[in-house]
CSV table of C-alpha atoms and ligand atoms in Angstrom, one decimal:
chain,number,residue,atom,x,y,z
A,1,UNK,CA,76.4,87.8,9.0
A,2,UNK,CA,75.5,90.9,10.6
A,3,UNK,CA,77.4,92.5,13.4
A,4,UNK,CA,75.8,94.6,16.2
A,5,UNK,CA,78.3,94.2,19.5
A,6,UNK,CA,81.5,94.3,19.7
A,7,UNK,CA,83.4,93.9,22.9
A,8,UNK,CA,87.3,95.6,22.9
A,9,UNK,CA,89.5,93.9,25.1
A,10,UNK,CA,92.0,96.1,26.8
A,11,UNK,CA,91.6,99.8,27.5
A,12,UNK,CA,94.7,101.1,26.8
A,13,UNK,CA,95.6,103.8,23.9
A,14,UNK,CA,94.7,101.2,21.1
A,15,UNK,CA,92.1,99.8,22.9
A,16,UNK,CA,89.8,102.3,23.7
A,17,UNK,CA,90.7,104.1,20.2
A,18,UNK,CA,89.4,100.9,18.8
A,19,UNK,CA,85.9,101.2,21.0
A,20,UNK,CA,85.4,104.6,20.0
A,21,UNK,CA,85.5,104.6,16.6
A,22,UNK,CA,83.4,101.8,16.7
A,23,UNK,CA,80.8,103.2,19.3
A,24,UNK,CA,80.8,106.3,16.9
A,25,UNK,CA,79.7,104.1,14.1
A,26,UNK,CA,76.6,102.9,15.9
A,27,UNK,CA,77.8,99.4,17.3
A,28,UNK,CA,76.7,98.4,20.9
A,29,UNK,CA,80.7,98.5,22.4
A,30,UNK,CA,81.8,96.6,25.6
A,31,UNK,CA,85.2,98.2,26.6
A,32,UNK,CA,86.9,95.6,28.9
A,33,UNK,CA,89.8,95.3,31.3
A,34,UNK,CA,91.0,93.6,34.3
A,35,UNK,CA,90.3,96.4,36.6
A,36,UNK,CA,87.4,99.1,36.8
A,37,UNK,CA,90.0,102.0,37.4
A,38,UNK,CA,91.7,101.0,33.6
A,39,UNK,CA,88.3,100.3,31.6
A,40,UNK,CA,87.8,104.3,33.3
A,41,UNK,CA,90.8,106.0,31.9
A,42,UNK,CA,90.0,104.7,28.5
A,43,UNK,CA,86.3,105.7,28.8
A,44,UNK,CA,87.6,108.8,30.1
A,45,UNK,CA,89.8,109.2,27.5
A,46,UNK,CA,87.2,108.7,25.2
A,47,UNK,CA,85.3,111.7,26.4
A,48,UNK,CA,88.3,114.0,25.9
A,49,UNK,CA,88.2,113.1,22.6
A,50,UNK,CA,84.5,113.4,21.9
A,51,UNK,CA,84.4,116.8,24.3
A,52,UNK,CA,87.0,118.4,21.5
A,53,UNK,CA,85.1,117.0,18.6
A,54,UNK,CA,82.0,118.7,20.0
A,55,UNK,CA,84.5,122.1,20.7
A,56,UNK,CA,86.0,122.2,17.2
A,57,UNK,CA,82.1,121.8,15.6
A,58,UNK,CA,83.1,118.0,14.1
A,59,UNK,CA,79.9,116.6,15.9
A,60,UNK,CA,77.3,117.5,17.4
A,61,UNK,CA,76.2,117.1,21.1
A,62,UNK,CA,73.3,114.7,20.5
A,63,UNK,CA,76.1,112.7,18.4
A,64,UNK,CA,78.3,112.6,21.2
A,65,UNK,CA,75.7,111.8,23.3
A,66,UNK,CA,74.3,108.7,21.5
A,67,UNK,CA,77.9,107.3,21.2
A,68,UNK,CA,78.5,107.3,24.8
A,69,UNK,CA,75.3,105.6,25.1
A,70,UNK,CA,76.8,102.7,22.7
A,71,UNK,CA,79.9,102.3,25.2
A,72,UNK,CA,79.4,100.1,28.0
A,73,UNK,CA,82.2,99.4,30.6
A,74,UNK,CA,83.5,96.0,31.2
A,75,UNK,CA,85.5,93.6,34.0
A,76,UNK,CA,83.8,90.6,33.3
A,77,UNK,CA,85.1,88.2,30.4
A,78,UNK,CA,81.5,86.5,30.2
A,79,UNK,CA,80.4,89.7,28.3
A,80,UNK,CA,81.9,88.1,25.2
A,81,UNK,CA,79.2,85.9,25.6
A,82,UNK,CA,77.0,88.9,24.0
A,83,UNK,CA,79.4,89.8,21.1
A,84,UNK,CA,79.2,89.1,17.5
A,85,UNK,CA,83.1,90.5,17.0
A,86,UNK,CA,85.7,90.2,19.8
A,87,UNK,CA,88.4,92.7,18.9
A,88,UNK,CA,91.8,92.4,21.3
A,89,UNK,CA,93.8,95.0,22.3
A,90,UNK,CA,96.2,93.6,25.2
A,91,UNK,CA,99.8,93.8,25.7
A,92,UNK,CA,102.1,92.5,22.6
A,93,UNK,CA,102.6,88.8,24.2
A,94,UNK,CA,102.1,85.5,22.9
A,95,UNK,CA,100.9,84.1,25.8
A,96,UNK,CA,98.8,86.7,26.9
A,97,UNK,CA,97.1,86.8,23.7
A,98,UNK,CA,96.9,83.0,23.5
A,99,UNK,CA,95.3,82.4,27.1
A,100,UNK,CA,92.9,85.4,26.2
A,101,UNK,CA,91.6,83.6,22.9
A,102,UNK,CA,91.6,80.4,24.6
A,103,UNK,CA,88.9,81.4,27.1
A,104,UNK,CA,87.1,83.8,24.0
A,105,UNK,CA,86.9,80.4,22.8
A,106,UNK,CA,84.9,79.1,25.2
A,107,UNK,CA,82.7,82.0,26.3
A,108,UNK,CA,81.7,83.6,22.6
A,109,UNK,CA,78.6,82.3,20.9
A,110,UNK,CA,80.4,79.9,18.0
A,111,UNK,CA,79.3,82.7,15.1
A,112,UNK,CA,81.2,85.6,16.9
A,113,UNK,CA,84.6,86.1,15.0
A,114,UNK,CA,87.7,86.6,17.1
A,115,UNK,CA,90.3,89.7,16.0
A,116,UNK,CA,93.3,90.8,17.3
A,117,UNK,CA,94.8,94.0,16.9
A,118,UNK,CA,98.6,92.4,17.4
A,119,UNK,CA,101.1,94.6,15.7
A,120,UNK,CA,103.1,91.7,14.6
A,121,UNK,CA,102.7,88.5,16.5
A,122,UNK,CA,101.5,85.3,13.7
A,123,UNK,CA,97.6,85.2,13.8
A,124,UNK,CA,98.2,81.7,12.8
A,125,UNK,CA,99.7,80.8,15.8
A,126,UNK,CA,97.0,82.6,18.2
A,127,UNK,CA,94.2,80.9,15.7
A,128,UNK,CA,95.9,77.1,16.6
A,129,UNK,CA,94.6,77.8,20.3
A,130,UNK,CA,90.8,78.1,19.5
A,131,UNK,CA,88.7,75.9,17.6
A,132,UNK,CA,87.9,78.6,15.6
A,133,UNK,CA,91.0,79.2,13.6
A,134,UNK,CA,88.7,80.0,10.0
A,135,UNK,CA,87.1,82.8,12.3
A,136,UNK,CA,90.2,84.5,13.7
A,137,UNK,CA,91.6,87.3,12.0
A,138,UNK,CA,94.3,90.5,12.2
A,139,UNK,CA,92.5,94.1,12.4
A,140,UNK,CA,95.6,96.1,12.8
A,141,UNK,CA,94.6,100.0,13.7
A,142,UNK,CA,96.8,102.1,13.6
A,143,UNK,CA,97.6,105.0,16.3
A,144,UNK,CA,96.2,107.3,16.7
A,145,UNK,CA,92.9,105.1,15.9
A,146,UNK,CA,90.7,108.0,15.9
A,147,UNK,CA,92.7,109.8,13.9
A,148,UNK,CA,94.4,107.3,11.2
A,149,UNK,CA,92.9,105.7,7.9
A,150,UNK,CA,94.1,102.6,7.6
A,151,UNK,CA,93.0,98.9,9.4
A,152,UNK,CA,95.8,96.5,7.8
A,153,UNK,CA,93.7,93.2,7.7
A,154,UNK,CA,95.3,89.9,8.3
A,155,UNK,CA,94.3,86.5,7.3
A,156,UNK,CA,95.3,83.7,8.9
A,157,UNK,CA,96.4,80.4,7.3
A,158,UNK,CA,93.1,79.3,7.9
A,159,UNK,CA,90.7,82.5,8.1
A,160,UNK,CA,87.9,82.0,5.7
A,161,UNK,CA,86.7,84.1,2.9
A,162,UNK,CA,83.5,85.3,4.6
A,163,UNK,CA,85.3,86.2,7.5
A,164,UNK,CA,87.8,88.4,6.1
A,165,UNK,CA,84.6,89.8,4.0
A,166,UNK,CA,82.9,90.6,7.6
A,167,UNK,CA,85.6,92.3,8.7
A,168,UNK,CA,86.6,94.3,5.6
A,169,UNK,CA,82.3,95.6,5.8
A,170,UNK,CA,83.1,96.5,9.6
A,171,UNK,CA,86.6,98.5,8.6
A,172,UNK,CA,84.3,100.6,5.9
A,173,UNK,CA,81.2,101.5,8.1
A,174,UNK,CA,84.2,102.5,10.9
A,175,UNK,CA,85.4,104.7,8.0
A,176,UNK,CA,88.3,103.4,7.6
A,177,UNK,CA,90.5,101.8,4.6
A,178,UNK,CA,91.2,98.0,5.1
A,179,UNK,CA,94.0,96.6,3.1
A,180,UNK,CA,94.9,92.5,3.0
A,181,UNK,CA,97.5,91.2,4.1
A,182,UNK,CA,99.3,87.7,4.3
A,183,UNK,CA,100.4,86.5,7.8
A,184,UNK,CA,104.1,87.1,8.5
A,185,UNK,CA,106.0,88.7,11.4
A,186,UNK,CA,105.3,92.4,11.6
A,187,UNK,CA,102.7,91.7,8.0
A,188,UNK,CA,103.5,95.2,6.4
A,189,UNK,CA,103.3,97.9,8.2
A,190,UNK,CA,105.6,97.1,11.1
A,191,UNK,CA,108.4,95.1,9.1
A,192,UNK,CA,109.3,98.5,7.7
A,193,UNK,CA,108.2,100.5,9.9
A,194,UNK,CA,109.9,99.4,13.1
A,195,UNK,CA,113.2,98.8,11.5
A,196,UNK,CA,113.8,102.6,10.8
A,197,UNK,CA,112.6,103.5,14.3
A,198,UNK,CA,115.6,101.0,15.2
A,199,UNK,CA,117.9,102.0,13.1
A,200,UNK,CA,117.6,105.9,14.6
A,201,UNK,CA,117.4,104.2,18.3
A,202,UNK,CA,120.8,102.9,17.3
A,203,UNK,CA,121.8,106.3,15.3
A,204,UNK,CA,121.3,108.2,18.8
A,205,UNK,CA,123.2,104.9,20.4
A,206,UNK,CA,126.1,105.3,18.1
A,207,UNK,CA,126.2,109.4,19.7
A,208,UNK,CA,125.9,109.8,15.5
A,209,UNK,CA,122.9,112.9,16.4
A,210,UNK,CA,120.9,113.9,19.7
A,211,UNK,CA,117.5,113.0,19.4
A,212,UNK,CA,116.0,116.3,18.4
A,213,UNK,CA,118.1,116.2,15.5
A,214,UNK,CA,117.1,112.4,14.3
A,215,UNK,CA,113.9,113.5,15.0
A,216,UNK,CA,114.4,117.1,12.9
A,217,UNK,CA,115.8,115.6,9.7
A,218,UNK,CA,113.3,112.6,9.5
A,219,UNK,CA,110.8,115.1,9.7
A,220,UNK,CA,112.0,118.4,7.6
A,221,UNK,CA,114.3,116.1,5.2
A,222,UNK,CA,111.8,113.5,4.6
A,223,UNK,CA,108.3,115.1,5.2
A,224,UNK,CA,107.1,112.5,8.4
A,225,UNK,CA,104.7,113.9,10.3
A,226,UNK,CA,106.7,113.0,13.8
A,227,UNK,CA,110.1,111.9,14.4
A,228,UNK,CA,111.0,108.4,14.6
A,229,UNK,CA,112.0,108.5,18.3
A,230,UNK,CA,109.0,110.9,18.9
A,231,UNK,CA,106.7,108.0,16.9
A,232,UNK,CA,108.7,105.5,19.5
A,233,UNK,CA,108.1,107.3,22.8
A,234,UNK,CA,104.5,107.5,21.0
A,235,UNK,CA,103.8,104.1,20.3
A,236,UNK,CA,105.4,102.6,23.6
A,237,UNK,CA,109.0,101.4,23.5
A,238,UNK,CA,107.8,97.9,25.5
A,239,UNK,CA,105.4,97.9,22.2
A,240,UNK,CA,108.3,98.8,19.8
A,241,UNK,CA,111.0,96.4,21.3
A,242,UNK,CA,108.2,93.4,21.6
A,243,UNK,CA,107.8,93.9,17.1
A,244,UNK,CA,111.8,93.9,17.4
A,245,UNK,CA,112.1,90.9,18.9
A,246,UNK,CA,108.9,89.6,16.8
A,247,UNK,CA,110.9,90.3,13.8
A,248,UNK,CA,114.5,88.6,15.3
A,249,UNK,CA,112.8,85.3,16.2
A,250,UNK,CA,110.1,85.1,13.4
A,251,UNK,CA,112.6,85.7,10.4
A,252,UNK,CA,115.6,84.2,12.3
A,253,UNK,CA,117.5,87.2,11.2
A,254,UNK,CA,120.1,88.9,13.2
A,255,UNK,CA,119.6,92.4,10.8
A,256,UNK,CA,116.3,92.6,12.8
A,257,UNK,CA,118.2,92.8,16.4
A,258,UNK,CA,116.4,95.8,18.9
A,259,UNK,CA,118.9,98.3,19.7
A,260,UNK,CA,120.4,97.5,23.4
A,261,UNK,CA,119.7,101.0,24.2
A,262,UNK,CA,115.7,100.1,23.2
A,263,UNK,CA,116.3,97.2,25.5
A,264,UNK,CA,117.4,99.4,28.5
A,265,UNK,CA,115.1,102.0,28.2
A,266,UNK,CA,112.3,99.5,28.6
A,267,UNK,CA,114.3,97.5,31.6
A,268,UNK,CA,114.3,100.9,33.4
A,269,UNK,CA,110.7,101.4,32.8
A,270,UNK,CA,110.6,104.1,30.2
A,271,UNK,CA,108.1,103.3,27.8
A,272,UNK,CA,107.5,106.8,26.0
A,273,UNK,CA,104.8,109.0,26.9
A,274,UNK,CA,102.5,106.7,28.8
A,275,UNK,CA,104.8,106.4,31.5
A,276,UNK,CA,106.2,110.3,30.9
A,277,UNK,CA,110.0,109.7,29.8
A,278,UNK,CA,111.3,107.7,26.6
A,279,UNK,CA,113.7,109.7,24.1
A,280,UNK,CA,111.8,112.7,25.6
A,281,UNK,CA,110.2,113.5,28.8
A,282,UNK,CA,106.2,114.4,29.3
A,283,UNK,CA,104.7,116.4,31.6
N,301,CAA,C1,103.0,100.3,16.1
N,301,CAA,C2,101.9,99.8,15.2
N,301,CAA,O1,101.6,98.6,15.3
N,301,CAA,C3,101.3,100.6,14.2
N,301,CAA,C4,101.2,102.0,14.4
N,301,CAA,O2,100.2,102.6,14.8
N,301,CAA,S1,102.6,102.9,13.9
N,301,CAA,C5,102.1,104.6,14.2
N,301,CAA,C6,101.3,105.1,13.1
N,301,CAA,N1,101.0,106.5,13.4
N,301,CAA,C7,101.8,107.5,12.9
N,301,CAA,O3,102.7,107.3,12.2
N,301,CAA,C8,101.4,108.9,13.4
N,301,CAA,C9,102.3,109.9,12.9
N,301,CAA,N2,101.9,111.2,13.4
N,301,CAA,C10,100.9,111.9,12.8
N,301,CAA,O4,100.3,111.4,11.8
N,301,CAA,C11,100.5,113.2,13.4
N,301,CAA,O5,101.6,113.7,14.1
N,301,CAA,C12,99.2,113.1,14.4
N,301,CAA,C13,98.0,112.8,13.6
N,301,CAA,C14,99.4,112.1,15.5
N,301,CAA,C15,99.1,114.5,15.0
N,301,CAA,O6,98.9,115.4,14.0
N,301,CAA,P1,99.5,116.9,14.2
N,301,CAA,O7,99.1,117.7,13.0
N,301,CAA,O8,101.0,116.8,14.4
N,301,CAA,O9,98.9,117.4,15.5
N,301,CAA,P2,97.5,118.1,15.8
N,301,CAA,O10,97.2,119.3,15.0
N,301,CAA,O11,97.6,118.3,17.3
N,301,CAA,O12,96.5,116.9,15.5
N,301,CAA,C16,95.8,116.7,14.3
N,301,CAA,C17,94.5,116.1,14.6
N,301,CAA,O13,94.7,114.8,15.2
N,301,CAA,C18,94.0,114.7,16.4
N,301,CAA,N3,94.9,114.0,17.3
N,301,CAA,C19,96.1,114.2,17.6
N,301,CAA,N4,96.6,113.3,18.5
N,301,CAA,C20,95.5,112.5,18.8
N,301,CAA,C21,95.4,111.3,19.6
N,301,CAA,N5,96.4,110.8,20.3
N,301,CAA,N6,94.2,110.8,19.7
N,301,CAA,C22,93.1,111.2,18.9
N,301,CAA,N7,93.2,112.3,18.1
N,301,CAA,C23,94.4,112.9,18.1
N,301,CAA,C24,93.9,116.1,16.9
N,301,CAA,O14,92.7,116.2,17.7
N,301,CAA,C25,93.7,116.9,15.6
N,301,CAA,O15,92.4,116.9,15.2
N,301,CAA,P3,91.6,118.3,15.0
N,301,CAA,O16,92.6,119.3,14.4
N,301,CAA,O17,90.5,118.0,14.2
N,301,CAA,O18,91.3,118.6,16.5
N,302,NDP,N1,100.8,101.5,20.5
N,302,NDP,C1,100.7,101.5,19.2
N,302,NDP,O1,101.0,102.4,18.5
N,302,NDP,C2,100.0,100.3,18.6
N,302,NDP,C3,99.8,99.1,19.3
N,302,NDP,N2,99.2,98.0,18.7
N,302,NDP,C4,99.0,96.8,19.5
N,302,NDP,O2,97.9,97.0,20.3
N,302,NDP,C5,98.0,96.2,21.5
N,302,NDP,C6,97.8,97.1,22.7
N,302,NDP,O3,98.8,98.1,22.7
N,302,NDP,P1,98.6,99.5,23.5
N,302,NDP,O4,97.2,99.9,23.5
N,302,NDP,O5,99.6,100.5,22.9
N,302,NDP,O6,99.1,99.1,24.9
N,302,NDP,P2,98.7,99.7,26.4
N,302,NDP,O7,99.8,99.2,27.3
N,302,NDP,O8,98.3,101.1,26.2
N,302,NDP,O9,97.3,98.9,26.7
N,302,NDP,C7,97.2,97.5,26.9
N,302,NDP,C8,96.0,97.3,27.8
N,302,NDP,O10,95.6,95.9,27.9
N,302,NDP,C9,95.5,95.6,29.3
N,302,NDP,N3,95.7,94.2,29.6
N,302,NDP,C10,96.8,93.5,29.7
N,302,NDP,N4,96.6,92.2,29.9
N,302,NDP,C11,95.2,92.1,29.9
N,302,NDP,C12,94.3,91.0,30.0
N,302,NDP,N5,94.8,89.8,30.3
N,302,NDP,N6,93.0,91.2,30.0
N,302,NDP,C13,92.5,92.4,29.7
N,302,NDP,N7,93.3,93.5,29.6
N,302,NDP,C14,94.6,93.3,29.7
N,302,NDP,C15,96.5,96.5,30.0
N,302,NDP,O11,96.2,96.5,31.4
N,302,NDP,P3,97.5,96.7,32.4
N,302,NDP,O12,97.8,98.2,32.4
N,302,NDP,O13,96.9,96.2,33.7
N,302,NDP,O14,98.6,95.9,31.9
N,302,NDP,C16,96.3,97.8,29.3
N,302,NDP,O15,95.2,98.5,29.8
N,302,NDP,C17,99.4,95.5,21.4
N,302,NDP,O16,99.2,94.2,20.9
N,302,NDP,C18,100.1,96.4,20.5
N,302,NDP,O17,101.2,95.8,19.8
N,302,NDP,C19,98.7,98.1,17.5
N,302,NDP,C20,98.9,99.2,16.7
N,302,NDP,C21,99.6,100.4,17.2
């Protein structure tokens, strides 16, 4: 099956990360959102990104140039009517994601395959809604997409062989390293990841460090490239606590419990650097 558009749906950081890379490897690319002003800021984004390449001599103008040509701007779910891949980007909910595959469903030609990039939610479960669940998949980037190597692939219970063989032929042309994985809460990446970040949430809870010194001994001691509570505020601590929670209620294990300090930041509207306070505030 060959693959030449591929609508991204949501334009936040993963989402137009997602349409870039893929716009850079020659793919037609609808980026979509519900509103014009969001599907802008990622585009927008985009350019920053492209605009440095250009700067720093990593492509050239005419490169630039043709991928922007690839991207086109999207408000209206009946552009998945064009796509051969549907990749989802939204927030980490169930029943956002499910309602959004449910009308994919409808609206996709039957051979587009439907991928979401959930950071832990069960593909399973959002493949049960369509009735497509052999065509459903996991293509977990990871942030910053641009920037990062790996696509953790998941399969479904029931996605097919050819499917996941689709989708590990897109992950290489995007220049990326796809790596299999079965369908449990968090997969890999997250169900070890995400416990640490939680573990130093409840470390600065516990008055144990400050946050600069968490950050300064995860970083010097054990060579990570950023902090966990810098990685937090940089992944979005809505995003971090929905894994927790993911984690809690899919393994039914209390050891997986978010940090109530996690839980308040989040109540009070500090998600990190989007919003510009989290562990640290952001001009
Ligand atoms: C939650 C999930 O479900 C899964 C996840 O994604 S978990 C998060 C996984 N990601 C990580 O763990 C990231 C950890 N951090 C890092 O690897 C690094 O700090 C980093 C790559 C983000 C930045 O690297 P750095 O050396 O500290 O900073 P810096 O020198 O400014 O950037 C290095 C390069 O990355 C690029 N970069 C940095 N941030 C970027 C961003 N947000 N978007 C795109 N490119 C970015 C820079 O442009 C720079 O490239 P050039 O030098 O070619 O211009
Ligand atoms: N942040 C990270 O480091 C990573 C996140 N992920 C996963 O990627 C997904 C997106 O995360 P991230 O990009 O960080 O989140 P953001 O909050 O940056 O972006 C989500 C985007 O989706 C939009 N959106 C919400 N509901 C809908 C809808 N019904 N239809 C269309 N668009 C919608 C939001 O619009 P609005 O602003 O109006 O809500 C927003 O623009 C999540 O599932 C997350 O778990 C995966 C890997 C890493």
């Amino acid at each position: 099956m060959t693959i030449n558009t591929i609508m991204v749906i949501g334009a936040g950081q993963m989402g137009s990360g997602i349409a870039q890379v893929c716009a850079m490897a020659g793919y037609n690319v609808f980026l979509h959102d519900l509103q014009e002003e969001f599907v802008q800021k990622g585009i927008q984004s985009i350019e920053k990104l492209l605009a440095r390449a250009v700067d720093k001599g990593r492509m050239t103008e005419e490169d630039r140039d043709d991928t922007l040509r690839q991207l086109h701007p999207s408000t209206s779910i009946q552009n998945a009517a064009e796509a051969d891949l549907i990749i989802e980007a939204v927030v980490e909910n169930m029943d956002v994601k499910t309602g959004i595959f449910k009308m994919l469903d409808d609206i996709a030609p039957k051979h587009a395959i439907l991928a979401s990039n959930t950071s832990s939610l069960p593909i399973t479960e959002i493949a049960a809604v369509t009735n497509r669940p052999e065509k459903v998949i996991g293509m977990h980037f990871m942030n910053p997409v641009p920037v990062m190597k790996l696509v953790e692939i998941i399969r479904g219970l029931q996605t097919s062989d050819s499917v996941y063989e689709v989708i590990e032929a897109v992950t290489t042309k995007l220049n990326k390293v796809p790596v299999e994985v079965n369908d449990f809460p968090g997969f890999i990446s997250n169900r070890i990841l995400m416990p640490m970040i939680n573990e130093a949430i409840f470390a600065l809870y516990e008055g144990v460090a400050e946050p600069e010194a968490i950050d300064e001994i995860m970083k010097l001691g054990m060579n990570h490239p950023m902090g966990p509570l810098t990685l937090a505020d940089f992944i979005g601590l809505d995003t971090c606590l929905y894994i927790m929670e993911t984690l809690q209620e899919g393994f039914g294990d209390d050891k997986y419990r978010p940090c109530p300090l996690l839980r308040k930041y989040v109540k009070a509207g500090w998600l990190g650097k989007k919003t510009g306070k989290g562990f640290y505030t952001y001009s």
